[in-house]
PDB file of C-alpha atoms in Angstrom:
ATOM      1  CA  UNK A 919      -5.234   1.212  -9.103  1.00  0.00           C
ATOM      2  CA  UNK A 920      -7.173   1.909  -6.119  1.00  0.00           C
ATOM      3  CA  UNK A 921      -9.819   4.216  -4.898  1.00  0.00           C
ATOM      4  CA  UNK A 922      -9.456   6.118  -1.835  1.00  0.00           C
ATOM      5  CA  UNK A 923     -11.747   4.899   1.372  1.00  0.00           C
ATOM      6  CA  UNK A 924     -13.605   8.594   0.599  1.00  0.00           C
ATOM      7  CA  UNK A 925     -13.258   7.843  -3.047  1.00  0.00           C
ATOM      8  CA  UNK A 926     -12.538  11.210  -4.219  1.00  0.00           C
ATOM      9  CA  UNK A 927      -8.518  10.395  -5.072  1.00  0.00           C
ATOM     10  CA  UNK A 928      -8.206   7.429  -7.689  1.00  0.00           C
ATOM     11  CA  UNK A 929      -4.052   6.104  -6.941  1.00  0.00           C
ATOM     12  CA  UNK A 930      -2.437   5.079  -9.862  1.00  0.00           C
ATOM     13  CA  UNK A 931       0.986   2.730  -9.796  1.00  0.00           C
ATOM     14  CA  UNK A 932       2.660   2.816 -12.713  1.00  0.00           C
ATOM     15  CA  UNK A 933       5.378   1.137 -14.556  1.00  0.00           C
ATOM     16  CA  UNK A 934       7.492   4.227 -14.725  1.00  0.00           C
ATOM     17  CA  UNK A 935       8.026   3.723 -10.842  1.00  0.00           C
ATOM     18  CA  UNK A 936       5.749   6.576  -9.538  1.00  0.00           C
ATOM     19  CA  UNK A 937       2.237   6.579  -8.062  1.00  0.00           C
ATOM     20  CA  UNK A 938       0.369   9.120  -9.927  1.00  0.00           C
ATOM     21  CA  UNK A 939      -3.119  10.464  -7.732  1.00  0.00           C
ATOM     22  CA  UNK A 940      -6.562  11.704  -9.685  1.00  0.00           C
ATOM     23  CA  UNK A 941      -9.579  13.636  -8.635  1.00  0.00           C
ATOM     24  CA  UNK A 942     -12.147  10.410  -9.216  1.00  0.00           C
ATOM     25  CA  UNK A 943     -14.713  13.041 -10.687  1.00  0.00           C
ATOM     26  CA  UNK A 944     -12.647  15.042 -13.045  1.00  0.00           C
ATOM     27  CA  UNK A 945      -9.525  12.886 -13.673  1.00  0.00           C
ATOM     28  CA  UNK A 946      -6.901  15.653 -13.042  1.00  0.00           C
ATOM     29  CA  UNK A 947      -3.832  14.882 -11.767  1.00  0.00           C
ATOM     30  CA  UNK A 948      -3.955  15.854  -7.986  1.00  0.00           C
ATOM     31  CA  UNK A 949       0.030  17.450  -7.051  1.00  0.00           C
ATOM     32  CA  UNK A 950       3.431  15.937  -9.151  1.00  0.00           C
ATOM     33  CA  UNK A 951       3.796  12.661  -8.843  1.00  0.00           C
ATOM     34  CA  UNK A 952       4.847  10.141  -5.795  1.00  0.00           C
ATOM     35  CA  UNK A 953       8.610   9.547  -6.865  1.00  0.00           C
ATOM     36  CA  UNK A 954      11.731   7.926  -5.663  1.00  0.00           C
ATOM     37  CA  UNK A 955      11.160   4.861  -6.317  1.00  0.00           C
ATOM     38  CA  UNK A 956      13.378   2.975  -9.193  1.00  0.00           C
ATOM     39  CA  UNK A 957      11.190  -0.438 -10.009  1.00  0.00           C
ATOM     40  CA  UNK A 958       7.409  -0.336 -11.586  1.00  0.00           C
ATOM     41  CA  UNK A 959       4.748  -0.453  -8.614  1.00  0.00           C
ATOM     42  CA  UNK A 960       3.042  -3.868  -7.894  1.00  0.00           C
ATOM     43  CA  UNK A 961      -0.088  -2.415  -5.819  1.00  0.00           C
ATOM     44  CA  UNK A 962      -1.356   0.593  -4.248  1.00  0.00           C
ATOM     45  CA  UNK A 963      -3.453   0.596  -0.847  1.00  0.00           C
ATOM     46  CA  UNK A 964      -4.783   3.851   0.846  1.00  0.00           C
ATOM     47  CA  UNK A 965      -5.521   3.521   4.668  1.00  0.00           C
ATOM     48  CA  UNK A 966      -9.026   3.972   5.835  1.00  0.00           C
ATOM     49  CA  UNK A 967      -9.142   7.473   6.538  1.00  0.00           C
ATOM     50  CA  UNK A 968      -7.247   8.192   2.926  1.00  0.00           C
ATOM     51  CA  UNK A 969      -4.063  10.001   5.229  1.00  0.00           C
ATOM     52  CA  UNK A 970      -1.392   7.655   3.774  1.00  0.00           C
ATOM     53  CA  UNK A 971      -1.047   5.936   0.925  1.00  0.00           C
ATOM     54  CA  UNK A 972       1.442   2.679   0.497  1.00  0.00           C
ATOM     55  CA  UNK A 973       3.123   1.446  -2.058  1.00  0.00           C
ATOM     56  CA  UNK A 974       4.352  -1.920  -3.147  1.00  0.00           C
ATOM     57  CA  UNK A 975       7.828  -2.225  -5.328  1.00  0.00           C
ATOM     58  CA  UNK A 976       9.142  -4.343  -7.814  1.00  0.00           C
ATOM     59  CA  UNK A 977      12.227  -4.876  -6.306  1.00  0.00           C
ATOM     60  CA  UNK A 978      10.303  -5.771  -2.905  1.00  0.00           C
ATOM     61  CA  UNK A 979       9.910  -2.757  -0.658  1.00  0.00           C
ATOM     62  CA  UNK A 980       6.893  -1.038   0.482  1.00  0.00           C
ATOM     63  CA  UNK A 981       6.677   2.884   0.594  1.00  0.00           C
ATOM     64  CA  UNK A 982       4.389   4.786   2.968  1.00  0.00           C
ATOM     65  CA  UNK A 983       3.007   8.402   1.745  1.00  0.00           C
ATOM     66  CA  UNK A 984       1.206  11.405   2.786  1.00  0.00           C
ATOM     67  CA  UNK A 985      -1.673  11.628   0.730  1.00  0.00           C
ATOM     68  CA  UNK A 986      -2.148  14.965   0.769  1.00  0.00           C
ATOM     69  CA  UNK A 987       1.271  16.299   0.397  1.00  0.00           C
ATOM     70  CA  UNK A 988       3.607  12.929  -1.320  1.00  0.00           C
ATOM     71  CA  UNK A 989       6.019  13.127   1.268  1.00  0.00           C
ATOM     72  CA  UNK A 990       7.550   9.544   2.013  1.00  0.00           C
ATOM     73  CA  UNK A 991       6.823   8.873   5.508  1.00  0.00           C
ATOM     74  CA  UNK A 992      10.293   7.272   7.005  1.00  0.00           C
ATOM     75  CA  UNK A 993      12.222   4.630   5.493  1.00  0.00           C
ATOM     76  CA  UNK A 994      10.829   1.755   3.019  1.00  0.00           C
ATOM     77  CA  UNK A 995       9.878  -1.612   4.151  1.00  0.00           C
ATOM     78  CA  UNK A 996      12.047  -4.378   2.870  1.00  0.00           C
ATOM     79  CA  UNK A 997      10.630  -7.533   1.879  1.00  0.00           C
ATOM     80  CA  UNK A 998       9.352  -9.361  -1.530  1.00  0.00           C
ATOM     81  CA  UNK A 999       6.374  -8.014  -1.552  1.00  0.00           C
ATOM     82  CA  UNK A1000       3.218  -8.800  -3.761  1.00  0.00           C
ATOM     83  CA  UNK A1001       0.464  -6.760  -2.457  1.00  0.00           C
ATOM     84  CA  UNK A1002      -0.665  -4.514   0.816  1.00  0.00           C
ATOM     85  CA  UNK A1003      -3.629  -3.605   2.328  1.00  0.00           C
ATOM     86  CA  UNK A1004      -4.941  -1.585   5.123  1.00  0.00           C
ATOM     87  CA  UNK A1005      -7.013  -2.946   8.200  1.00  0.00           C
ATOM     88  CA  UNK A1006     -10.194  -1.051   8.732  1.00  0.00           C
ATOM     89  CA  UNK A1007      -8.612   0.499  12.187  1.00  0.00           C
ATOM     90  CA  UNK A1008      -5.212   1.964  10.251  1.00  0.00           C
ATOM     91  CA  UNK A1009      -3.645  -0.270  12.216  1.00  0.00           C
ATOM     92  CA  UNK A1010      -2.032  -3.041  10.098  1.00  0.00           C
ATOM     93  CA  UNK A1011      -0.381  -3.024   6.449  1.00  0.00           C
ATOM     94  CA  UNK A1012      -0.661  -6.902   5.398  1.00  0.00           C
ATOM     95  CA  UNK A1013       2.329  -7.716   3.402  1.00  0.00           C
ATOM     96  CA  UNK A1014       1.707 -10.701   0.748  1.00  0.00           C
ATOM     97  CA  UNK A1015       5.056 -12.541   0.822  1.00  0.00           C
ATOM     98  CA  UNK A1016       5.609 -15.255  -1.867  1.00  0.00           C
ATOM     99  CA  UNK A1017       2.658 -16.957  -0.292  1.00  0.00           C
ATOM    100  CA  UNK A1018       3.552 -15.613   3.045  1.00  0.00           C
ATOM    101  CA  UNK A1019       0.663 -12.876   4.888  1.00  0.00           C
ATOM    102  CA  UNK A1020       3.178 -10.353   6.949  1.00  0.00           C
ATOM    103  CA  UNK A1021       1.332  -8.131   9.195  1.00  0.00           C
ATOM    104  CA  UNK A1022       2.669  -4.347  10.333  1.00  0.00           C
ATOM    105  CA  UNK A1023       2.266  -2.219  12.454  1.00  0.00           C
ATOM    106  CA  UNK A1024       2.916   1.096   9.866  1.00  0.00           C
ATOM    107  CA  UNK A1025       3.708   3.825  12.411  1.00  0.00           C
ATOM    108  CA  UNK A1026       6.437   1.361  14.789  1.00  0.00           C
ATOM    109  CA  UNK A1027       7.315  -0.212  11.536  1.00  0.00           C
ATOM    110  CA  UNK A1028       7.437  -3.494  13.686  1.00  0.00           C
ATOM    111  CA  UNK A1029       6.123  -7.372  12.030  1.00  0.00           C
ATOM    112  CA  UNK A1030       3.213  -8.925  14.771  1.00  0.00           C
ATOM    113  CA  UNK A1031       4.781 -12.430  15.796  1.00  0.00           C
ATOM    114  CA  UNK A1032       4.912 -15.289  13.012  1.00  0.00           C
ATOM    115  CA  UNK A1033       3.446 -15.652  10.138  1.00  0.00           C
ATOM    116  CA  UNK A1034       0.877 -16.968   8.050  1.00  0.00           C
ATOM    117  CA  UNK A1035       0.843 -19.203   5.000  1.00  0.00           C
ATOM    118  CA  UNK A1036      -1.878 -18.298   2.655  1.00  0.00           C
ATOM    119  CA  UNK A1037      -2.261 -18.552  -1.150  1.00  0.00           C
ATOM    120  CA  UNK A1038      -2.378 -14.926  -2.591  1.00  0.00           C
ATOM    121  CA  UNK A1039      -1.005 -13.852  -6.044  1.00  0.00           C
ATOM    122  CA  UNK A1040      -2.836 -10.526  -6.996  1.00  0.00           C
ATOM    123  CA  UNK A1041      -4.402  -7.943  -4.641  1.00  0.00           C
ATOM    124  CA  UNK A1042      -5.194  -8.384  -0.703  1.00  0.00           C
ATOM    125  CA  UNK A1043      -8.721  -6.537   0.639  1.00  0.00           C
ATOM    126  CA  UNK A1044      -9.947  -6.337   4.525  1.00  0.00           C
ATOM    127  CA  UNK A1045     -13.190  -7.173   5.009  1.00  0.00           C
ATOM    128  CA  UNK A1046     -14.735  -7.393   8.360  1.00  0.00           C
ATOM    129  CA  UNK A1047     -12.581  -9.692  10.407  1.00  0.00           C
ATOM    130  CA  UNK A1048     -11.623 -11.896   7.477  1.00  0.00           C
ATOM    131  CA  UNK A1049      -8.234 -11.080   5.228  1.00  0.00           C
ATOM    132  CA  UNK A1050      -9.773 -11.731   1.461  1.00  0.00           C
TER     133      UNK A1050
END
């Protein structure tokens, strides 16, 4: 669950495999659900001007979305995948790994260069400078 940067949308992944999106104020479902995905979602990030939403897989990918229409925006990512997270500039999607930080570019769909090895289970934030 995750509030958007605006927070007016609340994003919801579910265990039925879609992401379901709220008005924060009312609670009304906001359009039909994201679908197309076939595992439960692990975590939900929206970018920092709420345009696109991502969302991270059970069975390891990562989706990008439209926020305002739930169209999928090109192919998945493929990797094992615990949780993403915007940078403040909409720049990078960090990619937890099985204790492995992946960063993205999200519109070349390009990895930067290496890797880090970091110690992350649940959900990543951006804060500043610093990865959290």
């Amino acid at each position: 669950i995750v509030f958007s940067p605006d927070g007016g949308v609340l994003a919801c992944g579910l265990v039925d495999a879609t992401v379901r999106l709220l008005d924060a104020q009312t609670g009304a479902q906001l359009g039909d659900p994201l679908t197309g995905d076939t595992q439960p979602i692990k975590s939900v990030a929206f970018s920092p001007d709420s345009k696109v939403l991502a969302s991270a897989l059970h069975d390891g990918t990562v989706r990008l979305w439209d926020a305002r229409t739930g169209a999928q925006l090109g192919d998945p990512l493929v990797g094992h995948i615990n949780s993403v997270a915007f940078s403040p500039e909409d720049k990078v999607l960090a990619q937890s790994v099985n204790g492995t930080l992946r960063l993205w570019d999200p519109l070349n769909r390009q990895t930067s260069a290496g890797s880090l090895k970091i110690f992350i289970t649940r959900q990543l934030s951006f804060e500043s400078n610093w990865i959290l």
